Amino acid sequence: MELVFAEVEERGVQSAEKTVIQAVHKELFIDGKWRASSTGRSLPVEDPSTGEVLCEVADAGVEDGLAALDAAVAAQKDWAAYAPRERGEILRRAYQLLLDRADDLALLMTLEMGKPVAEAKGEITYAAEFFRWFAEEAVRIDGGYATAPNGQGRFLVMRQPVGPCLLITPWNFPMAMGTRKLGPAIAAGCTVVIKPAEQTPLSMLALTDILAEAGLPAGVLNVLTTSDPGPVMEPLIKDGRIRKISFTGSTAVGKILLAQAADKVLRTSMELGGNAPFLVFDDADLDVAVEGAMMAKTRNMGEACTAANRFYVQRGVAQEFGRRLTSRMAELKVGRGTEEGVKIGPLIDNDAIAKVVELVADATAAGAKVLTGGSTVDGPGHFYPPTVLTDVPRDARMGREEIFGPVAPISVFDTEDEVIAAANDTEFGLVSYVFTTNINRALRVSERLEAGMIGLNTGLVSNPAAPFGGVKQSGVGREGGRIGIEEFLEVKYVAVGLS
Ligand code: NAP
């Protein structure tokens, strides 16, 4: 009796998975219509927990890229003239649709990306909030009027949409990295061509339907899925009609795009890689610090640009912090993101596993000790267990490169100056985490750390209402907050002569 029930339940679960995949359009979206790729090719989307192909989506070629660009260029003038309130209302409706369909969208995201369903649902809410925030910002685009210092003229300052934009997003937050760019672009009156990551196109395709349903006019949003991003994107970047490129992804690819953008002097926003230090001082509240560490290390299986990459713990609390973190990490359930209670899903692919294995081997060869985890999990799918390492030498590779997995390397420090020097000794500067109960130290250290964002007694900095972005090789520009829409606006100044 029980067995039959379990079988029925299993069939039900599988059919829910099939239903959400079937509901997604698998074509390209150009000029308000779904259409096949001109190449006639498709690309497979895999479930990282099994390695099995979930479905195939259209694989765009150069011709499709140019068709998408033509559509975005043709729609630009009318879209810029749309009433800001109407642009905001479209975003607001899309916000609501995202929330209404959060369960199905979360399951879809888990299937293509791997994160636990509860986390995927959290990302849908986070993603939707960008639409709500920028719906509100659409009607607050303002300008200025001033008297020239010599009193003989007037300055008029206006803000106008940059023009057609190219948006490129990564696989680790398939929905939120899209809405974080689409929200301000749409609010500002820009048309777009967007290219989601090859490994996770389904969330963006589902979002496209939502935006169309919310009333976005044809040509404003054009979506390309492709297995050949370089050759398909470069002609758009060098065409001259695209006026801005907004990219989230690795620093290596960001540099290629910055070089290409130089050709036509495009506006650029670059949200690139990180190497976040996580500082715990002797005076920290250890409960808060361990909670923050769990958030900053295990969210998204550690596959986040904001993931804590290096833990520096002051000598007086290092052992206790290591003990508590190890016990929390060791109890996390690893498995397919659709399973009850799973906190750590699979990494995105075999390359991701190989990189983590290599970095852990490098650290242990240099003297690091494994407190928990540290070896791969047997079976299908790309799983790596939550791992804590201690005594990690400062020059280990994982201190310089993004781990992008659930591995927490701990090193001990003695003085504030020493730890700030270590924290800043990287070409990255996205986020740093600081745990202390001393307000003077908190402010002093926050000012001295070279990062675009500081998590002060918190392991989570992402918020649609706050400016997200990095310094150094972690990027250029900010997304979210009041400043987010500025990235999609040009300032025009009119010198008014008075006689
Ligand atoms: P990635 O390899 O740089 O890919 C990002 C996007 O760029 C994908 O859509 C990719 O397409 C595309 N792409 C790759 N080569 C290209 C080319 N030559 N021309 C145009 N587009 C190209 O990064 P990822 O592995 O997806 O994402 C992980 C990285 O993103 C990490 O470094 C992480 O720190 C960073 N990230 C940063 C932020 C932030 O806000 N700062 C947020 C999230 C992630 P394909 O999928 O087809 O390769």
Short mmCIF file of C-alpha atoms and ligand atoms in Angstrom, two decimals, residues 168-172 177 180 195-198 226 229-230 233 247-250 253 257 271-274 305 402 404 430 468, ligand 1:
data_model
loop_
_atom_site.label_atom_id
_atom_site.label_comp_id
_atom_site.label_asym_id
_atom_site.label_seq_id
_atom_site.Cartn_x
_atom_site.Cartn_y
_atom_site.Cartn_z
CA ILE A 168 24.61 39.26 -20.94
CA THR A 169 23.94 37.19 -17.82
CA PRO A 170 25.58 34.22 -16.02
CA TRP A 171 24.15 30.84 -14.95
CA ASN A 172 24.42 31.15 -11.16
CA MET A 177 20.78 38.64 -12.86
CA ARG A 180 18.60 43.34 -12.19
CA LYS A 195 21.62 36.65 -23.81
CA PRO A 196 21.24 34.31 -20.83
CA ALA A 197 23.91 31.73 -20.05
CA GLU A 198 23.92 28.63 -22.20
CA THR A 226 23.25 30.42 -28.17
CA PRO A 229 28.39 33.61 -27.54
CA GLY A 230 31.59 35.18 -28.90
CA MET A 233 27.68 38.86 -29.61
CA PHE A 247 27.51 42.20 -18.40
CA THR A 248 27.54 39.92 -15.37
CA GLY A 249 30.02 37.09 -15.40
CA SER A 250 33.69 36.28 -15.06
CA VAL A 253 35.07 37.44 -20.27
CA LEU A 257 33.86 42.57 -23.79
CA GLU A 271 29.59 42.93 -12.66
CA LEU A 272 32.55 40.57 -12.50
CA GLY A 273 34.23 38.03 -10.27
CA GLY A 274 34.96 38.28 -6.55
CA CYS A 305 30.29 36.24 -6.82
CA GLU A 402 37.18 32.10 -6.84
CA PHE A 404 32.76 28.70 -6.52
CA LEU A 430 33.48 43.05 -4.89
CA PHE A 468 25.52 46.42 -5.91
P1 NAP B 1 31.16 33.64 -17.83
O1 NAP B 1 31.78 32.40 -18.31
O2 NAP B 1 31.94 34.88 -17.90
O3 NAP B 1 29.80 33.78 -18.64
C1 NAP B 1 28.90 34.84 -18.40
C2 NAP B 1 28.08 35.07 -19.64
O4 NAP B 1 28.94 35.54 -20.68
C3 NAP B 1 27.40 33.83 -20.19
O5 NAP B 1 26.15 34.20 -20.71
C4 NAP B 1 28.34 33.40 -21.28
O6 NAP B 1 27.77 32.60 -22.28
C5 NAP B 1 28.75 34.75 -21.84
N1 NAP B 1 29.98 34.72 -22.61
C6 NAP B 1 31.04 33.89 -22.48
N2 NAP B 1 31.99 34.20 -23.39
C7 NAP B 1 31.52 35.26 -24.11
C8 NAP B 1 32.04 36.05 -25.17
N3 NAP B 1 33.24 35.83 -25.70
N4 NAP B 1 31.29 37.06 -25.65
C9 NAP B 1 30.07 37.32 -25.13
N5 NAP B 1 29.53 36.60 -24.12
C10 NAP B 1 30.25 35.59 -23.60
O7 NAP B 1 30.69 33.52 -16.31
P2 NAP B 1 29.84 32.37 -15.64
O8 NAP B 1 30.72 31.18 -15.46
O9 NAP B 1 28.54 32.20 -16.36
O10 NAP B 1 29.49 33.02 -14.23
C11 NAP B 1 30.34 32.95 -13.14
C12 NAP B 1 31.12 34.24 -12.99
O11 NAP B 1 30.22 35.32 -12.91
C13 NAP B 1 31.92 34.28 -11.70
O12 NAP B 1 33.18 34.84 -11.95
C14 NAP B 1 31.09 35.20 -10.81
O13 NAP B 1 31.82 35.82 -9.80
C15 NAP B 1 30.56 36.16 -11.80
N6 NAP B 1 29.35 36.82 -11.28
C16 NAP B 1 29.44 38.13 -10.92
C17 NAP B 1 28.34 38.78 -10.38
C18 NAP B 1 28.43 40.21 -9.97
O14 NAP B 1 27.37 40.81 -9.80
N7 NAP B 1 29.59 40.80 -9.82
C19 NAP B 1 27.13 38.08 -10.23
C20 NAP B 1 27.08 36.75 -10.60
C21 NAP B 1 28.20 36.12 -11.14
P3 NAP B 1 27.87 30.99 -22.17
O15 NAP B 1 26.97 30.61 -21.07
O16 NAP B 1 27.43 30.47 -23.48
O17 NAP B 1 29.30 30.66 -21.89
#
